[in-house]
Short mmCIF file of C-alpha atoms in Angstrom, two decimals:
data_model
loop_
_atom_site.label_atom_id
_atom_site.label_comp_id
_atom_site.label_asym_id
_atom_site.label_seq_id
_atom_site.Cartn_x
_atom_site.Cartn_y
_atom_site.Cartn_z
CA UNK Q 1 -37.30 4.93 -3.88
CA UNK Q 2 -40.29 3.10 -5.18
CA UNK Q 3 -43.61 4.84 -5.43
CA UNK Q 4 -46.70 2.87 -4.49
CA UNK Q 5 -47.08 -0.20 -6.69
CA UNK Q 6 -43.81 0.62 -8.40
CA UNK Q 7 -40.61 -0.86 -7.09
CA UNK Q 8 -37.86 1.76 -7.18
CA UNK Q 9 -35.58 1.35 -4.19
CA UNK Q 10 -37.04 -1.73 -2.50
CA UNK Q 11 -35.01 -4.76 -1.50
CA UNK Q 12 -37.25 -7.86 -1.43
CA UNK Q 13 -36.68 -9.70 1.82
CA UNK Q 14 -35.39 -12.95 0.32
CA UNK Q 15 -32.63 -14.28 -1.86
CA UNK Q 16 -28.93 -13.41 -1.83
CA UNK Q 17 -26.75 -13.08 1.23
CA UNK Q 18 -28.22 -10.08 3.01
CA UNK Q 19 -31.65 -10.44 1.49
CA UNK Q 20 -31.76 -14.17 2.12
CA UNK Q 21 -30.92 -13.60 5.75
CA UNK Q 22 -33.67 -11.02 5.98
CA UNK Q 23 -36.18 -13.68 5.02
CA UNK Q 24 -35.79 -15.01 8.53
CA UNK Q 25 -37.37 -11.84 9.83
CA UNK Q 26 -40.91 -13.10 10.13
CA UNK Q 27 -43.93 -11.89 12.00
CA UNK Q 28 -43.06 -14.39 14.71
CA UNK Q 29 -39.70 -12.75 15.30
CA UNK Q 30 -41.34 -9.33 15.44
CA UNK Q 31 -43.76 -10.67 18.01
CA UNK Q 32 -40.82 -11.99 20.00
CA UNK Q 33 -39.25 -8.52 19.92
CA UNK Q 34 -42.41 -7.00 21.33
CA UNK Q 35 -42.89 -9.71 23.92
CA UNK Q 36 -39.32 -9.85 25.21
CA UNK Q 37 -38.89 -7.27 27.91
CA UNK Q 38 -35.76 -8.50 29.57
CA UNK Q 39 -33.09 -6.67 31.47
CA UNK Q 40 -32.39 -3.03 30.85
CA UNK Q 41 -28.88 -2.46 29.57
CA UNK Q 42 -27.72 1.10 29.14
CA UNK Q 43 -24.38 0.07 27.66
CA UNK Q 44 -23.52 -2.12 24.67
CA UNK Q 45 -20.45 -4.27 24.74
CA UNK Q 46 -17.34 -2.17 24.81
CA UNK Q 47 -19.19 1.06 25.67
CA UNK Q 48 -16.04 2.52 27.19
CA UNK Q 49 -14.01 2.01 24.02
CA UNK Q 50 -13.09 5.20 22.12
CA UNK Q 51 -15.89 6.39 19.90
CA UNK Q 52 -15.19 7.02 16.24
CA UNK Q 53 -14.03 10.41 15.06
CA UNK Q 54 -14.65 12.20 11.80
CA UNK Q 55 -12.14 14.47 10.11
CA UNK Q 56 -13.73 17.42 11.87
CA UNK Q 57 -15.56 17.94 15.13
CA UNK Q 58 -19.27 17.23 14.89
CA UNK Q 59 -21.56 20.20 14.47
CA UNK Q 60 -23.28 21.18 17.69
CA UNK Q 61 -27.09 21.05 17.61
CA UNK Q 62 -29.22 24.13 18.20
CA UNK Q 63 -29.83 24.75 21.88
CA UNK Q 64 -33.53 23.99 21.49
CA UNK Q 65 -32.65 20.52 20.15
CA UNK Q 66 -30.10 19.73 22.84
CA UNK Q 67 -32.55 17.70 24.98
CA UNK Q 68 -33.05 15.29 22.06
CA UNK Q 69 -29.32 14.94 21.39
CA UNK Q 70 -28.47 14.34 25.05
CA UNK Q 71 -31.23 11.83 25.87
CA UNK Q 72 -30.30 8.42 27.28
CA UNK Q 73 -32.53 5.73 25.71
CA UNK Q 74 -33.40 2.73 27.87
CA UNK Q 75 -31.91 -0.08 25.81
CA UNK Q 76 -33.50 -3.41 26.75
CA UNK Q 77 -32.82 -6.93 25.61
CA UNK Q 78 -35.18 -8.01 22.85
CA UNK Q 79 -34.00 -11.48 21.89
CA UNK Q 80 -31.04 -13.14 20.17
CA UNK Q 81 -28.49 -10.73 21.60
CA UNK Q 82 -30.26 -7.60 20.36
CA UNK Q 83 -31.23 -4.53 22.37
CA UNK Q 84 -34.18 -2.28 21.55
CA UNK Q 85 -35.06 1.28 22.52
CA UNK Q 86 -37.21 4.29 21.65
CA UNK Q 87 -35.62 7.63 20.78
CA UNK Q 88 -37.64 10.84 21.01
CA UNK Q 89 -37.52 13.41 18.21
CA UNK Q 90 -39.66 16.46 17.37
CA UNK Q 91 -42.46 15.91 14.91
CA UNK Q 92 -41.58 19.31 13.42
CA UNK Q 93 -37.93 20.35 13.74
CA UNK Q 94 -39.00 23.96 13.30
CA UNK Q 95 -40.95 23.60 16.55
CA UNK Q 96 -38.76 21.45 18.81
CA UNK Q 97 -40.83 22.27 21.90
CA UNK Q 98 -43.98 21.00 20.21
CA UNK Q 99 -45.30 17.49 19.59
CA UNK Q 100 -42.81 14.63 19.84
CA UNK Q 101 -42.74 11.23 18.17
CA UNK Q 102 -40.63 8.16 18.88
CA UNK Q 103 -38.17 6.42 16.58
CA UNK Q 104 -37.81 2.70 17.23
CA UNK Q 105 -34.24 1.42 17.13
CA UNK Q 106 -32.41 -1.87 17.58
CA UNK Q 107 -28.73 -2.70 17.99
CA UNK Q 108 -26.47 -5.71 18.04
CA UNK Q 109 -23.34 -4.98 20.13
CA UNK Q 110 -19.91 -5.30 18.59
CA UNK Q 111 -18.13 -8.59 19.19
CA UNK Q 112 -14.59 -7.18 19.49
CA UNK Q 113 -12.71 -3.94 20.04
CA UNK Q 114 -15.45 -1.44 19.36
CA UNK Q 115 -14.95 1.57 17.09
CA UNK Q 116 -18.51 2.85 17.38
CA UNK Q 117 -21.87 2.21 15.72
CA UNK Q 118 -22.81 1.40 12.13
CA UNK Q 119 -26.29 2.68 11.28
CA UNK Q 120 -28.01 0.77 8.47
CA UNK Q 121 -31.00 1.33 6.19
CA UNK Q 122 -32.37 -1.28 3.72
CA UNK Q 123 -34.16 0.99 1.26
CA UNK Q 124 -37.72 1.73 0.30
CA UNK Q 125 -38.65 4.25 1.39
CA UNK Q 126 -40.74 2.16 3.71
CA UNK Q 127 -38.33 -0.68 4.42
CA UNK Q 128 -38.00 -1.57 8.09
CA UNK Q 129 -34.51 -1.00 9.42
CA UNK Q 130 -35.42 -2.97 12.52
CA UNK Q 131 -36.29 -6.08 10.55
CA UNK Q 132 -33.22 -5.55 8.38
CA UNK Q 133 -30.95 -5.30 11.42
CA UNK Q 134 -32.29 -8.63 12.67
CA UNK Q 135 -30.20 -10.14 9.86
CA UNK Q 136 -27.10 -8.17 10.90
CA UNK Q 137 -24.94 -11.27 11.14
CA UNK Q 138 -25.28 -11.67 7.36
CA UNK Q 139 -25.76 -8.07 6.27
CA UNK Q 140 -22.20 -7.15 7.23
CA UNK Q 141 -18.96 -9.11 7.49
CA UNK Q 142 -17.58 -10.61 10.69
CA UNK Q 143 -14.83 -7.98 10.67
CA UNK Q 144 -17.36 -5.15 10.62
CA UNK Q 145 -19.46 -6.90 13.25
CA UNK Q 146 -16.36 -7.07 15.45
CA UNK Q 147 -15.73 -3.33 15.37
CA UNK Q 148 -19.21 -1.80 15.30
CA UNK Q 149 -22.53 -2.06 17.06
CA UNK Q 150 -24.99 -2.61 14.20
CA UNK Q 151 -27.88 -0.17 14.65
CA UNK Q 152 -31.12 -0.38 12.70
CA UNK Q 153 -34.12 1.91 12.97
CA UNK Q 154 -37.50 2.42 11.39
CA UNK Q 155 -37.54 5.92 9.87
CA UNK Q 156 -40.43 8.17 10.86
CA UNK Q 157 -43.67 7.02 9.27
CA UNK Q 158 -42.36 3.47 8.83
CA UNK Q 159 -42.99 0.25 10.74
CA UNK Q 160 -42.73 0.87 14.46
CA UNK Q 161 -41.94 4.60 14.23
CA UNK Q 162 -45.26 6.47 14.11
CA UNK Q 163 -46.37 4.54 11.03
CA UNK Q 164 -48.41 6.11 8.26
CA UNK Q 165 -51.62 4.21 7.61
CA UNK Q 166 -54.02 4.83 4.73
CA UNK Q 167 -55.93 1.77 3.51
CA UNK Q 168 -57.52 -1.43 4.76
CA UNK Q 169 -56.16 -4.81 3.66
CA UNK Q 170 -58.98 -5.13 1.16
CA UNK Q 171 -58.27 -1.66 -0.24
CA UNK Q 172 -54.55 -2.42 -0.53
CA UNK Q 173 -55.31 -5.65 -2.39
CA UNK Q 174 -57.39 -3.65 -4.87
CA UNK Q 175 -54.74 -0.96 -5.26
CA UNK Q 176 -51.88 -3.44 -5.80
CA UNK Q 177 -53.92 -5.19 -8.50
CA UNK Q 178 -54.84 -1.98 -10.35
CA UNK Q 179 -54.47 -2.38 -14.12
CA UNK Q 180 -50.79 -1.91 -14.95
CA UNK Q 181 -51.44 -0.48 -18.41
CA UNK Q 182 -54.83 1.26 -18.55
CA UNK Q 183 -55.86 1.49 -22.18
CA UNK Q 184 -59.50 2.55 -22.18
CA UNK Q 185 -61.58 5.19 -20.32
CA UNK Q 186 -62.95 2.87 -17.62
CA UNK Q 187 -59.46 1.70 -16.66
CA UNK Q 188 -58.29 5.32 -16.48
CA UNK Q 189 -61.32 6.08 -14.30
CA UNK Q 190 -60.37 3.18 -12.01
CA UNK Q 191 -56.87 4.60 -11.72
CA UNK Q 192 -58.28 7.97 -10.75
CA UNK Q 193 -60.71 6.52 -8.22
CA UNK Q 194 -58.26 4.27 -6.38
CA UNK Q 195 -55.36 6.71 -6.55
CA UNK Q 196 -57.50 9.51 -5.15
CA UNK Q 197 -58.81 7.07 -2.56
CA UNK Q 198 -55.23 6.27 -1.53
CA UNK Q 199 -54.44 9.94 -0.98
CA UNK Q 200 -57.72 10.57 0.83
CA UNK Q 201 -57.17 7.56 3.07
CA UNK Q 202 -53.73 8.81 4.08
CA UNK Q 203 -55.11 12.23 4.90
CA UNK Q 204 -57.95 10.75 6.96
CA UNK Q 205 -55.82 8.32 8.96
CA UNK Q 206 -52.42 10.01 9.10
CA UNK Q 207 -52.97 13.65 8.18
CA UNK Q 208 -50.93 15.11 11.06
CA UNK Q 209 -47.88 13.04 10.08
CA UNK Q 210 -47.90 13.58 6.31
CA UNK Q 211 -46.09 16.96 6.18
CA UNK Q 212 -43.21 15.64 8.30
CA UNK Q 213 -42.33 12.18 6.92
CA UNK Q 214 -39.92 13.38 4.23
CA UNK Q 215 -36.30 12.30 3.97
CA UNK Q 216 -34.92 15.60 5.29
CA UNK Q 217 -36.63 14.97 8.62
CA UNK Q 218 -35.53 11.32 8.62
CA UNK Q 219 -31.94 12.52 8.13
CA UNK Q 220 -32.31 14.86 11.08
CA UNK Q 221 -33.59 11.95 13.15
CA UNK Q 222 -30.53 9.98 12.09
CA UNK Q 223 -28.27 12.71 13.45
CA UNK Q 224 -30.05 12.47 16.79
CA UNK Q 225 -29.47 8.70 16.71
CA UNK Q 226 -25.79 9.27 15.95
CA UNK Q 227 -25.50 11.42 19.06
CA UNK Q 228 -27.45 9.19 21.43
CA UNK Q 229 -25.35 6.13 20.55
CA UNK Q 230 -22.27 8.16 21.42
CA UNK Q 231 -20.60 8.71 18.03
CA UNK Q 232 -19.04 12.03 17.04
CA UNK Q 233 -19.08 10.99 13.38
CA UNK Q 234 -21.71 8.92 11.56
CA UNK Q 235 -20.74 5.56 10.09
CA UNK Q 236 -23.55 4.39 7.81
CA UNK Q 237 -24.50 1.69 5.31
CA UNK Q 238 -27.48 2.66 3.17
CA UNK Q 239 -28.86 0.55 0.36
CA UNK Q 240 -31.13 1.68 -2.45
CA UNK Q 241 -33.36 4.50 -1.11
CA UNK Q 242 -31.02 4.39 1.89
CA UNK Q 243 -28.40 6.00 -0.38
CA UNK Q 244 -30.71 8.98 -0.86
CA UNK Q 245 -31.19 9.21 2.91
CA UNK Q 246 -27.43 9.05 3.40
CA UNK Q 247 -26.75 11.71 0.76
CA UNK Q 248 -29.32 14.06 2.27
CA UNK Q 249 -27.76 13.47 5.69
CA UNK Q 250 -24.28 14.34 4.36
CA UNK Q 251 -25.65 17.50 2.77
CA UNK Q 252 -27.22 18.60 6.05
CA UNK Q 253 -24.42 17.48 8.37
CA UNK Q 254 -21.17 17.24 6.37
CA UNK Q 255 -19.02 17.73 9.47
CA UNK Q 256 -20.81 14.87 11.23
CA UNK Q 257 -19.84 12.27 8.62
CA UNK Q 258 -17.20 9.64 9.38
CA UNK Q 259 -17.89 7.07 6.62
CA UNK Q 260 -20.93 6.57 4.39
CA UNK Q 261 -21.42 3.57 2.08
CA UNK Q 262 -24.20 4.28 -0.41
CA UNK Q 263 -24.92 0.97 -2.21
CA UNK Q 264 -27.40 0.75 -5.10
CA UNK Q 265 -27.39 4.50 -5.45
CA UNK Q 266 -30.27 6.85 -6.21
CA UNK Q 267 -29.37 10.05 -8.05
CA UNK Q 268 -31.09 12.97 -6.25
CA UNK Q 269 -30.76 15.19 -9.34
CA UNK Q 270 -33.07 13.04 -11.49
CA UNK Q 271 -36.67 14.27 -11.69
CA UNK Q 272 -39.46 12.02 -10.46
CA UNK Q 273 -40.90 11.18 -13.89
CA UNK Q 274 -37.48 10.70 -15.47
CA UNK Q 275 -36.48 8.47 -12.55
CA UNK Q 276 -39.56 6.29 -13.17
CA UNK Q 277 -38.61 5.92 -16.82
CA UNK Q 278 -34.95 5.16 -16.12
CA UNK Q 279 -35.84 2.59 -13.50
CA UNK Q 280 -38.26 0.88 -15.86
CA UNK Q 281 -35.41 0.68 -18.39
CA UNK Q 282 -33.26 -0.88 -15.67
CA UNK Q 283 -35.78 -3.65 -15.20
CA UNK Q 284 -35.84 -4.21 -18.97
CA UNK Q 285 -32.06 -4.69 -18.91
CA UNK Q 286 -32.42 -7.14 -16.03
CA UNK Q 287 -35.20 -9.04 -17.79
CA UNK Q 288 -33.06 -9.42 -20.90
CA UNK Q 289 -30.16 -10.66 -18.74
CA UNK Q 290 -32.54 -13.16 -17.13
CA UNK Q 291 -33.67 -14.37 -20.57
CA UNK Q 292 -30.05 -14.91 -21.67
CA UNK Q 293 -29.30 -16.76 -18.44
CA UNK Q 294 -32.44 -18.88 -18.75
CA UNK Q 295 -31.61 -20.02 -22.28
CA UNK Q 296 -28.11 -21.04 -21.23
CA UNK Q 297 -29.18 -23.12 -18.21
CA UNK Q 298 -31.48 -25.99 -17.18
CA UNK Q 299 -35.24 -25.90 -16.59
CA UNK Q 300 -35.83 -22.98 -18.93
CA UNK Q 301 -39.49 -22.92 -20.01
CA UNK Q 302 -38.46 -21.03 -23.16
CA UNK Q 303 -35.94 -23.62 -24.43
CA UNK Q 304 -35.28 -23.27 -28.15
CA UNK Q 305 -36.25 -19.59 -28.29
CA UNK Q 306 -34.04 -16.57 -28.91
CA UNK Q 307 -33.73 -13.82 -26.29
CA UNK Q 308 -36.18 -11.72 -28.27
CA UNK Q 309 -38.47 -14.72 -28.45
CA UNK Q 310 -38.40 -15.07 -24.65
CA UNK Q 311 -39.20 -11.39 -24.17
CA UNK Q 312 -42.02 -11.65 -26.69
CA UNK Q 313 -43.52 -14.65 -24.93
CA UNK Q 314 -43.40 -12.80 -21.59
CA UNK Q 315 -45.20 -9.90 -23.28
CA UNK Q 316 -47.86 -12.33 -24.52
CA UNK Q 317 -48.22 -13.71 -20.99
CA UNK Q 318 -48.86 -10.22 -19.62
CA UNK Q 319 -51.39 -9.49 -22.35
CA UNK Q 320 -53.15 -12.79 -21.67
CA UNK Q 321 -53.32 -12.06 -17.92
CA UNK Q 322 -54.81 -8.64 -18.73
CA UNK Q 323 -57.61 -10.35 -20.67
CA UNK Q 324 -58.03 -13.52 -18.61
CA UNK Q 325 -56.46 -13.79 -15.13
CA UNK Q 326 -54.22 -16.74 -14.34
CA UNK Q 327 -55.22 -19.50 -11.95
CA UNK Q 328 -54.72 -18.77 -8.25
CA UNK Q 329 -53.83 -21.92 -6.33
CA UNK Q 330 -53.86 -20.13 -2.98
CA UNK Q 331 -57.64 -20.11 -2.97
CA UNK Q 332 -57.90 -16.64 -1.45
CA UNK Q 333 -60.02 -15.15 -4.21
CA UNK Q 334 -57.41 -12.71 -5.49
CA UNK Q 335 -57.17 -12.14 -9.21
CA UNK Q 336 -53.77 -12.75 -10.85
CA UNK Q 337 -53.92 -10.13 -13.56
CA UNK Q 338 -51.26 -8.26 -15.49
CA UNK Q 339 -50.23 -6.14 -12.51
CA UNK Q 340 -49.61 -9.17 -10.33
CA UNK Q 341 -47.63 -10.81 -13.13
CA UNK Q 342 -45.46 -7.69 -13.47
CA UNK Q 343 -44.81 -7.59 -9.71
CA UNK Q 344 -44.13 -11.32 -9.62
CA UNK Q 345 -41.54 -11.01 -12.39
CA UNK Q 346 -39.95 -7.88 -10.97
CA UNK Q 347 -39.36 -9.28 -7.48
CA UNK Q 348 -36.80 -11.99 -8.40
CA UNK Q 349 -35.08 -9.69 -10.88
CA UNK Q 350 -33.63 -7.92 -7.83
CA UNK Q 351 -31.43 -10.91 -7.10
CA UNK Q 352 -29.61 -13.19 -9.53
CA UNK Q 353 -29.88 -16.02 -6.99
CA UNK Q 354 -33.67 -15.90 -7.31
CA UNK Q 355 -33.70 -16.36 -11.09
CA UNK Q 356 -34.17 -20.17 -10.89
CA UNK Q 357 -37.38 -19.55 -8.99
CA UNK Q 358 -38.51 -17.12 -11.68
CA UNK Q 359 -37.87 -19.76 -14.33
CA UNK Q 360 -40.16 -22.18 -12.50
CA UNK Q 361 -42.83 -19.53 -11.85
CA UNK Q 362 -42.91 -18.51 -15.51
CA UNK Q 363 -43.08 -22.14 -16.57
CA UNK Q 364 -46.18 -22.56 -14.41
CA UNK Q 365 -47.66 -19.29 -15.64
CA UNK Q 366 -47.30 -20.34 -19.27
CA UNK Q 367 -49.53 -23.28 -18.35
CA UNK Q 368 -52.08 -20.93 -16.79
CA UNK Q 369 -51.02 -21.16 -13.14
CA UNK Q 370 -49.92 -17.83 -11.63
CA UNK Q 371 -49.67 -18.98 -8.01
CA UNK Q 372 -45.91 -18.66 -7.64
CA UNK Q 373 -45.88 -15.28 -9.36
CA UNK Q 374 -48.49 -14.17 -6.83
CA UNK Q 375 -46.32 -15.40 -3.96
CA UNK Q 376 -43.36 -13.40 -5.26
CA UNK Q 377 -45.52 -10.32 -5.80
CA UNK Q 378 -46.57 -10.61 -2.16
CA UNK Q 379 -42.93 -10.58 -1.11
CA UNK Q 380 -42.30 -7.38 -3.02
CA UNK Q 381 -45.26 -5.50 -1.53
CA UNK Q 382 -44.71 -7.09 1.91
CA UNK Q 383 -48.08 -8.84 2.12
CA UNK Q 384 -47.96 -11.34 4.97
CA UNK Q 385 -49.17 -14.97 4.80
CA UNK Q 386 -52.19 -14.02 6.94
CA UNK Q 387 -53.25 -11.48 4.30
CA UNK Q 388 -52.18 -8.35 6.16
CA UNK Q 389 -49.66 -5.83 4.90
CA UNK Q 390 -46.85 -4.00 6.61
CA UNK Q 391 -47.14 -0.26 6.08
CA UNK Q 392 -44.38 -0.39 3.44
CA UNK Q 393 -46.62 0.62 0.52
CA UNK Q 394 -48.33 3.41 2.45
CA UNK Q 395 -45.17 4.91 3.95
CA UNK Q 396 -43.43 4.57 0.61
CA UNK Q 397 -46.08 6.66 -1.06
CA UNK Q 398 -46.23 9.21 1.73
CA UNK Q 399 -42.47 9.78 1.76
CA UNK Q 400 -42.07 9.94 -2.02
CA UNK Q 401 -44.98 12.32 -2.50
CA UNK Q 402 -43.38 14.73 -0.01
CA UNK Q 403 -39.82 14.28 -1.30
CA UNK Q 404 -40.53 14.83 -5.00
CA UNK Q 405 -42.80 16.89 -7.24
CA UNK Q 406 -45.09 14.85 -9.50
CA UNK Q 407 -47.37 16.02 -12.31
CA UNK Q 408 -51.08 16.54 -11.83
CA UNK Q 409 -53.87 14.86 -13.75
CA UNK Q 410 -54.41 11.65 -15.68
CA UNK Q 411 -53.46 13.17 -19.02
CA UNK Q 412 -49.88 13.85 -17.85
CA UNK Q 413 -49.53 10.27 -16.63
CA UNK Q 414 -50.94 8.81 -19.84
CA UNK Q 415 -48.34 10.74 -21.83
CA UNK Q 416 -45.50 9.76 -19.48
CA UNK Q 417 -46.61 6.10 -19.41
CA UNK Q 418 -46.73 5.92 -23.19
CA UNK Q 419 -43.22 7.35 -23.44
CA UNK Q 420 -41.90 4.97 -20.78
CA UNK Q 421 -43.52 1.96 -22.47
CA UNK Q 422 -41.59 2.70 -25.66
CA UNK Q 423 -38.24 2.26 -23.92
CA UNK Q 424 -39.42 -0.30 -21.35
CA UNK Q 425 -42.34 -2.26 -22.82
CA UNK Q 426 -42.71 -4.69 -19.90
CA UNK Q 427 -42.39 -2.23 -17.02
CA UNK Q 428 -42.69 1.37 -18.23
CA UNK Q 429 -46.42 1.89 -17.92
CA UNK Q 430 -46.61 0.04 -14.61
CA UNK Q 431 -43.86 2.05 -12.91
CA UNK Q 432 -45.21 5.36 -14.20
CA UNK Q 433 -48.82 4.84 -13.08
CA UNK Q 434 -47.53 3.74 -9.68
CA UNK Q 435 -46.88 7.42 -8.88
CA UNK Q 436 -50.42 8.56 -9.69
CA UNK Q 437 -51.65 8.98 -6.06
CA UNK Q 438 -49.10 11.80 -5.70
CA UNK Q 439 -51.25 13.73 -8.19
CA UNK Q 440 -53.92 13.95 -5.47
CA UNK Q 441 -51.62 14.22 -2.45
CA UNK Q 442 -52.98 16.50 0.30
CA UNK Q 443 -49.51 17.80 1.24
CA UNK Q 444 -47.28 19.86 -1.04
CA UNK Q 445 -43.82 18.41 -1.73
CA UNK Q 446 -41.04 19.94 0.33
CA UNK Q 447 -38.11 18.28 -1.42
CA UNK Q 448 -36.56 19.15 -4.75
CA UNK Q 449 -34.73 17.15 -7.40
CA UNK Q 450 -31.30 18.69 -7.58
CA UNK Q 451 -27.70 17.56 -7.11
CA UNK Q 452 -26.52 16.91 -3.56
CA UNK Q 453 -22.94 18.04 -3.02
CA UNK Q 454 -22.32 17.53 0.73
CA UNK Q 455 -19.48 20.02 0.52
CA UNK Q 456 -17.11 19.65 3.46
CA UNK Q 457 -17.78 15.95 4.05
CA UNK Q 458 -14.93 13.40 4.07
CA UNK Q 459 -14.79 10.77 1.28
CA UNK Q 460 -18.15 9.06 0.66
CA UNK Q 461 -18.18 5.66 -1.06
CA UNK Q 462 -20.90 5.17 -3.71
CA UNK Q 463 -21.40 1.59 -4.90
CA UNK Q 464 -23.25 0.65 -8.10
CA UNK Q 465 -24.04 -2.61 -9.88
CA UNK Q 466 -23.73 -2.48 -13.67
CA UNK Q 467 -26.99 -4.36 -14.33
CA UNK Q 468 -28.95 -3.29 -11.27
CA UNK Q 469 -32.65 -3.29 -12.20
CA UNK Q 470 -33.96 -0.98 -9.48
CA UNK Q 471 -31.24 1.65 -9.21
CA UNK Q 472 -29.42 1.77 -12.56
CA UNK Q 473 -25.66 2.14 -12.65
CA UNK Q 474 -26.02 5.58 -14.22
CA UNK Q 475 -27.50 6.78 -10.94
CA UNK Q 476 -24.44 5.62 -8.99
CA UNK Q 477 -22.22 7.46 -11.46
CA UNK Q 478 -24.39 10.54 -11.13
CA UNK Q 479 -24.40 10.60 -7.33
CA UNK Q 480 -20.67 9.94 -7.07
CA UNK Q 481 -19.92 12.82 -9.45
CA UNK Q 482 -22.31 15.25 -7.71
CA UNK Q 483 -20.91 14.65 -4.22
CA UNK Q 484 -17.84 16.81 -3.76
CA UNK Q 485 -16.07 13.92 -2.01
CA UNK Q 486 -17.84 11.06 -3.80
CA UNK Q 487 -15.93 7.95 -4.88
CA UNK Q 488 -17.44 5.37 -7.24
CA UNK Q 489 -17.01 1.62 -6.77
CA UNK Q 490 -18.66 -0.45 -9.51
CA UNK Q 491 -19.62 -4.11 -9.66
CA UNK Q 492 -19.94 -5.76 -13.08
CA UNK Q 493 -22.80 -8.01 -12.01
CA UNK Q 494 -26.55 -8.54 -11.84
CA UNK Q 495 -29.07 -7.81 -9.12
CA UNK Q 496 -29.84 -4.97 -6.75
CA UNK Q 497 -26.94 -3.71 -4.57
CA UNK Q 498 -23.47 -5.25 -4.35
CA UNK Q 499 -22.10 -5.44 -0.79
CA UNK Q 500 -22.46 -8.92 0.72
CA UNK Q 501 -24.11 -10.38 -2.34
CA UNK Q 502 -21.17 -12.47 -3.54
CA UNK Q 503 -18.35 -10.16 -4.63
CA UNK Q 504 -15.23 -10.54 -2.50
CA UNK Q 505 -13.78 -7.51 -4.28
CA UNK Q 506 -16.68 -5.25 -3.26
CA UNK Q 507 -16.82 -6.70 0.25
CA UNK Q 508 -13.11 -6.11 0.87
CA UNK Q 509 -13.25 -2.53 -0.41
CA UNK Q 510 -16.31 -1.67 1.70
CA UNK Q 511 -14.86 -3.28 4.84
CA UNK Q 512 -11.54 -1.45 4.46
CA UNK Q 513 -13.40 1.83 4.10
CA UNK Q 514 -15.76 1.29 7.04
CA UNK Q 515 -13.10 0.07 9.44
CA UNK Q 516 -9.89 1.87 8.43
CA UNK Q 517 -11.26 4.68 6.22
CA UNK Q 518 -9.16 3.26 3.38
CA UNK Q 519 -10.76 4.23 0.06
CA UNK Q 520 -10.56 2.37 -3.26
CA UNK Q 521 -9.44 4.16 -6.39
CA UNK Q 522 -12.29 6.22 -7.79
CA UNK Q 523 -13.97 4.38 -10.68
CA UNK Q 524 -12.78 0.91 -9.69
CA UNK Q 525 -15.05 -1.79 -11.16
CA UNK Q 526 -15.03 -5.19 -9.47
CA UNK Q 527 -15.48 -8.17 -11.83
CA UNK Q 528 -18.55 -10.38 -11.55
CA UNK Q 529 -16.52 -13.36 -10.38
CA UNK Q 530 -14.27 -11.33 -8.09
#
């Protein structure tokens, strides 16, 4: 649930099992998807197999929405065994006979005796479910692949589904590099100028979409997708922000739930500013864990230091980059300042398997070369090698500013940033100022920060990692306790999200739940090595 330059809810597309597989989703593969227009196939493998059932019959849609629920998308081959289609939904669900938009979807048919479909979402908001699904063979286990078609989709406003656009590449470069900790009037003025410019750009280029890109509408779209793939009950795997989407779905359609796995959970009851602060603290915990790991292993550029010494030297590096940018070996003219250093450090903190790369990048940065930190920052904000951006940052901002209420004015952000920096000195100010464009947003928020209960839904499995930097474990506990049928599965490990990142204990529990609806004991915590 990251906001703008912040990083709440994103899953960098590299490292780890699922995330490492997603690295293969390059612009070339996307081009192949668009270019491949093979045979039309209305039916996935095993289409005649019994569809999955929930504990109750699915709620019938309003009559005015029936044409959307009963549509038959033209699934067509789009490379590597995948099928792609467009699904029509109303721009405004209050006016179903009005303007329509299309949701882009992709599926990989089940390999065995099919139970139904598993819808997936990678997080964000702003993460592409289509690109994520391209890594389906690693995102889920072979057993799950055998029983379910894996279905990914770009939520409205994202990627290939009526994308929100706001800024040029040059403007996005400037916004991403905005001073992470403004400490004098000119830097505050720069924050105001570029943040207002972000909001104005979104209104100018995507004004008609902005009121309708919130998570409630995305959840309604997901129910249409559930129906058009032929499932009476939704089976879903949502990671990070995808847990928020799943929780909102369950609250709207509790009778349409079969099984929801919410991994790397966001707590809907936490206010926007408090969520920024808590997430910044989560990254501080992860940075300390990285420092401990670095000192105990090879190639640590901080050898001989204490953990506090490592953290202090990283602070000095950020301060130095604020005063004098690091060297950029890419030769593209971009300045590697404090903001880029923060992003470059944050990206590999998502995944313990990426920590060796962070050690090397910090070693180079201590010698004045920030090139590898810049490369990792680019991964986090989804800047492509050719210099272009996906619309991740823009859609992320648009969705968050509609979903949550944020304070108005620079003074409120200065106060909140100062408070956050006290508990999270490396990340607090950066994460807090990342929400500032919402202060100028042209559309009023329609969401609210309150507990989601999903009363009437069957058991929902909430998964949390104890030292998750982006979605702290406390959020998983909170969501599991708020959901009337929530069950908590913990993982005593590092990194963002737990399923398919190395824990056989977590993987087995999730697979049993998805396939057989067998639930683990509430509060189970899987060991790091298990």
